[in-house]
């Protein structure tokens, strides 16, 4: 089911919308939360904090998508499964009380299918991310991550595929389980030397898509 259907359901019920600015947080890992959020417009990043204090990035989410559907379906409050930080200049969210959202789902077969697909997709994405990190080493993990950015932010240009979103080396390290930004700096330098990618106005441009694809779990 297209996410457009979920948006139409929320619009029909005149669901409140909240807005957040860049680099503010929608919610924090472990915080008690009474709402289900659906991203309407913008880009957010989900992450968790590891025991050693490092931030481990889980995913970029682009609109529209459910942000906080994990955990049980019967409690008014539940702890947030991750941090959610706004990465675009602004992001807007539908905000629905958790129990109200689940009442919508119970009464709508199409929404039930959507929720099932949501859980399957998130599980598949997590397994793929773990495979990419563990099978290919640091360079392979970075290559697989950059390749994944094509689906989210890729724009065809005369020179190659532009990732039309600024992704810092620090964030790449967080997504790939690499402890230091310097390691990512070296890998990016090597990929530029090999003419796999380039950097234009602080954005990645991909010259050799197949090189990156070879490192993905396909």
Short mmCIF file of C-alpha atoms in Angstrom, two decimals:
data_model
loop_
_atom_site.label_atom_id
_atom_site.label_comp_id
_atom_site.label_asym_id
_atom_site.label_seq_id
_atom_site.Cartn_x
_atom_site.Cartn_y
_atom_site.Cartn_z
CA UNK A 1 0.00 0.00 0.00
CA UNK A 2 1.26 3.47 -0.84
CA UNK A 3 2.01 5.74 2.09
CA UNK A 4 -0.30 8.25 0.37
CA UNK A 5 -3.22 6.28 1.81
CA UNK A 6 -1.95 6.73 5.36
CA UNK A 7 -1.55 10.47 4.75
CA UNK A 8 -5.09 10.68 3.34
CA UNK A 9 -6.47 8.96 6.48
CA UNK A 10 -4.65 11.42 8.72
CA UNK A 11 -5.76 14.39 6.64
CA UNK A 12 -9.40 13.27 6.71
CA UNK A 13 -9.26 13.16 10.51
CA UNK A 14 -7.67 16.61 10.67
CA UNK A 15 -4.65 15.27 12.53
CA UNK A 16 -2.54 17.98 14.22
CA UNK A 17 0.76 18.82 12.56
CA UNK A 18 3.90 19.91 14.40
CA UNK A 19 7.09 21.39 12.92
CA UNK A 20 10.71 21.10 13.98
CA UNK A 21 13.84 22.95 12.86
CA UNK A 22 17.13 21.46 11.59
CA UNK A 23 19.23 19.58 14.17
CA UNK A 24 16.50 19.64 16.82
CA UNK A 25 15.15 16.36 18.14
CA UNK A 26 11.65 15.00 17.79
CA UNK A 27 12.22 12.40 20.51
CA UNK A 28 15.02 10.63 22.36
CA UNK A 29 15.82 6.95 22.84
CA UNK A 30 14.16 5.69 26.02
CA UNK A 31 11.92 8.74 26.48
CA UNK A 32 8.33 7.91 27.40
CA UNK A 33 6.20 8.78 24.38
CA UNK A 34 2.42 9.03 24.07
CA UNK A 35 2.23 9.74 20.34
CA UNK A 36 2.77 8.10 16.99
CA UNK A 37 4.50 10.44 14.54
CA UNK A 38 4.25 10.34 10.76
CA UNK A 39 6.73 12.41 8.78
CA UNK A 40 4.86 14.71 6.40
CA UNK A 41 7.71 16.70 4.89
CA UNK A 42 11.46 16.80 5.42
CA UNK A 43 14.32 14.45 6.28
CA UNK A 44 15.07 12.91 9.68
CA UNK A 45 17.77 10.63 11.02
CA UNK A 46 17.17 7.84 13.54
CA UNK A 47 19.96 6.69 15.86
CA UNK A 48 20.74 5.03 19.17
CA UNK A 49 23.52 5.68 21.70
CA UNK A 50 25.88 2.76 22.26
CA UNK A 51 27.20 1.79 25.67
CA UNK A 52 30.53 3.47 24.93
CA UNK A 53 28.71 6.75 24.26
CA UNK A 54 29.03 6.71 20.48
CA UNK A 55 26.01 7.43 18.31
CA UNK A 56 25.05 4.63 15.92
CA UNK A 57 22.90 5.83 13.04
CA UNK A 58 20.06 3.60 11.88
CA UNK A 59 18.43 5.32 8.91
CA UNK A 60 17.55 8.46 7.06
CA UNK A 61 13.80 8.75 6.63
CA UNK A 62 12.28 10.88 3.91
CA UNK A 63 8.64 11.87 3.76
CA UNK A 64 6.13 10.46 4.14
CA UNK A 65 6.77 7.62 6.60
CA UNK A 66 5.92 6.45 10.10
CA UNK A 67 8.60 7.44 12.60
CA UNK A 68 7.60 5.80 15.87
CA UNK A 69 5.46 2.72 15.41
CA UNK A 70 7.67 0.21 17.21
CA UNK A 71 6.90 -1.37 20.60
CA UNK A 72 3.55 -2.59 21.91
CA UNK A 73 0.09 -1.67 20.66
CA UNK A 74 -1.84 -1.47 23.92
CA UNK A 75 -0.09 1.08 26.15
CA UNK A 76 -0.83 4.79 26.22
CA UNK A 77 2.89 5.40 26.75
CA UNK A 78 5.93 3.53 25.49
CA UNK A 79 9.64 4.27 25.47
CA UNK A 80 10.96 5.69 22.21
CA UNK A 81 13.08 3.08 20.38
CA UNK A 82 15.59 5.64 19.07
CA UNK A 83 16.63 9.27 18.77
CA UNK A 84 14.98 11.19 15.93
CA UNK A 85 16.85 14.28 14.70
CA UNK A 86 15.73 16.65 11.97
CA UNK A 87 18.27 16.83 9.11
CA UNK A 88 16.46 19.09 6.63
CA UNK A 89 15.99 22.80 7.26
CA UNK A 90 12.55 21.99 8.66
CA UNK A 91 10.38 18.90 9.04
CA UNK A 92 6.68 18.54 9.74
CA UNK A 93 4.93 15.60 11.40
CA UNK A 94 1.41 14.34 11.94
CA UNK A 95 1.07 13.66 15.67
CA UNK A 96 -1.50 11.07 16.75
CA UNK A 97 -2.06 9.68 20.27
CA UNK A 98 -0.82 6.09 20.22
CA UNK A 99 -4.12 4.51 21.22
CA UNK A 100 -6.04 6.59 18.68
CA UNK A 101 -3.67 5.49 15.92
CA UNK A 102 -4.12 1.81 16.79
CA UNK A 103 -7.90 2.30 16.75
CA UNK A 104 -7.56 3.59 13.19
CA UNK A 105 -5.56 0.48 12.30
CA UNK A 106 -8.00 -1.97 13.89
CA UNK A 107 -10.89 -0.56 11.87
CA UNK A 108 -9.11 -0.34 8.51
CA UNK A 109 -7.89 -3.43 6.63
CA UNK A 110 -5.72 -1.35 4.31
CA UNK A 111 -3.94 0.22 7.28
CA UNK A 112 -3.44 -3.23 8.78
CA UNK A 113 -1.67 -4.31 5.60
CA UNK A 114 0.41 -1.14 5.75
CA UNK A 115 1.53 -1.83 9.30
CA UNK A 116 2.50 -5.43 8.48
CA UNK A 117 4.51 -4.22 5.49
CA UNK A 118 6.11 -1.54 7.66
CA UNK A 119 7.46 -4.11 10.13
CA UNK A 120 8.68 -6.41 7.33
CA UNK A 121 10.44 -3.54 5.59
CA UNK A 122 12.17 -2.29 8.76
CA UNK A 123 13.36 -5.81 9.59
CA UNK A 124 14.68 -6.28 6.06
CA UNK A 125 16.47 -2.92 6.14
CA UNK A 126 18.12 -3.73 9.48
CA UNK A 127 19.33 -7.13 8.26
CA UNK A 128 20.72 -5.60 5.07
CA UNK A 129 22.55 -2.88 7.03
CA UNK A 130 24.14 -5.48 9.32
CA UNK A 131 25.22 -7.57 6.33
CA UNK A 132 26.81 -4.58 4.65
CA UNK A 133 28.73 -3.68 7.81
CA UNK A 134 29.97 -7.16 8.64
CA UNK A 135 30.71 -8.66 5.22
CA UNK A 136 32.78 -5.99 3.50
CA UNK A 137 34.98 -4.25 6.04
CA UNK A 138 35.07 -0.48 6.53
CA UNK A 139 35.48 0.47 2.87
CA UNK A 140 32.74 -1.89 1.77
CA UNK A 141 30.38 -0.57 4.43
CA UNK A 142 30.97 3.00 3.23
CA UNK A 143 30.47 2.00 -0.42
CA UNK A 144 27.22 0.18 0.40
CA UNK A 145 25.97 3.15 2.39
CA UNK A 146 26.71 5.65 -0.38
CA UNK A 147 24.96 3.34 -2.85
CA UNK A 148 21.89 3.30 -0.60
CA UNK A 149 21.82 7.10 -0.66
CA UNK A 150 21.00 6.95 -4.39
CA UNK A 151 17.51 5.67 -3.66
CA UNK A 152 16.88 8.42 -1.10
CA UNK A 153 18.56 11.47 -2.62
CA UNK A 154 19.98 10.54 -6.04
CA UNK A 155 19.58 13.01 -8.91
CA UNK A 156 20.92 12.36 -12.42
CA UNK A 157 23.26 15.03 -13.77
CA UNK A 158 25.47 15.28 -16.85
CA UNK A 159 28.48 14.29 -14.72
CA UNK A 160 26.97 11.44 -12.72
CA UNK A 161 24.54 10.75 -9.90
CA UNK A 162 24.37 13.60 -7.43
CA UNK A 163 23.43 12.81 -3.82
CA UNK A 164 21.39 15.96 -3.38
CA UNK A 165 21.77 16.09 0.39
CA UNK A 166 24.73 17.01 2.55
CA UNK A 167 26.01 13.94 4.40
CA UNK A 168 28.98 14.53 6.69
CA UNK A 169 31.83 12.05 7.12
CA UNK A 170 30.92 11.94 10.79
CA UNK A 171 27.42 10.77 9.91
CA UNK A 172 28.80 8.20 7.46
CA UNK A 173 30.97 6.84 10.29
CA UNK A 174 27.88 6.60 12.49
CA UNK A 175 25.93 4.68 9.85
CA UNK A 176 28.78 2.29 9.08
CA UNK A 177 29.87 1.40 12.61
CA UNK A 178 33.25 3.13 12.14
CA UNK A 179 34.67 4.61 15.32
CA UNK A 180 36.45 7.66 13.88
CA UNK A 181 35.70 10.21 11.21
CA UNK A 182 39.35 10.03 10.10
CA UNK A 183 38.83 6.48 8.85
CA UNK A 184 35.96 7.69 6.69
CA UNK A 185 38.10 10.61 5.46
CA UNK A 186 40.70 8.14 4.18
CA UNK A 187 38.10 5.94 2.50
CA UNK A 188 36.43 8.91 0.79
CA UNK A 189 39.87 10.12 -0.35
CA UNK A 190 40.62 6.68 -1.86
CA UNK A 191 37.24 6.57 -3.65
CA UNK A 192 37.91 10.00 -5.10
CA UNK A 193 41.38 8.89 -6.24
CA UNK A 194 39.80 5.87 -7.93
CA UNK A 195 37.27 8.20 -9.59
CA UNK A 196 34.35 6.30 -8.04
CA UNK A 197 32.95 9.46 -6.47
CA UNK A 198 33.63 13.18 -6.27
CA UNK A 199 32.61 16.00 -3.95
CA UNK A 200 30.85 19.07 -5.35
CA UNK A 201 29.70 21.86 -3.03
CA UNK A 202 29.92 19.47 -0.04
CA UNK A 203 27.70 16.89 -1.77
CA UNK A 204 28.71 13.47 -3.09
CA UNK A 205 28.53 12.83 -6.82
CA UNK A 206 28.81 9.23 -8.00
CA UNK A 207 30.73 8.44 -11.17
CA UNK A 208 30.87 4.63 -10.92
CA UNK A 209 27.60 3.26 -9.57
CA UNK A 210 28.46 -0.37 -10.31
CA UNK A 211 31.62 -0.18 -8.19
CA UNK A 212 29.52 0.73 -5.18
CA UNK A 213 26.80 -1.79 -6.00
CA UNK A 214 29.32 -4.65 -5.81
CA UNK A 215 29.52 -4.10 -2.04
CA UNK A 216 25.79 -4.25 -1.35
CA UNK A 217 23.93 -7.26 0.02
CA UNK A 218 22.04 -8.23 -3.13
#
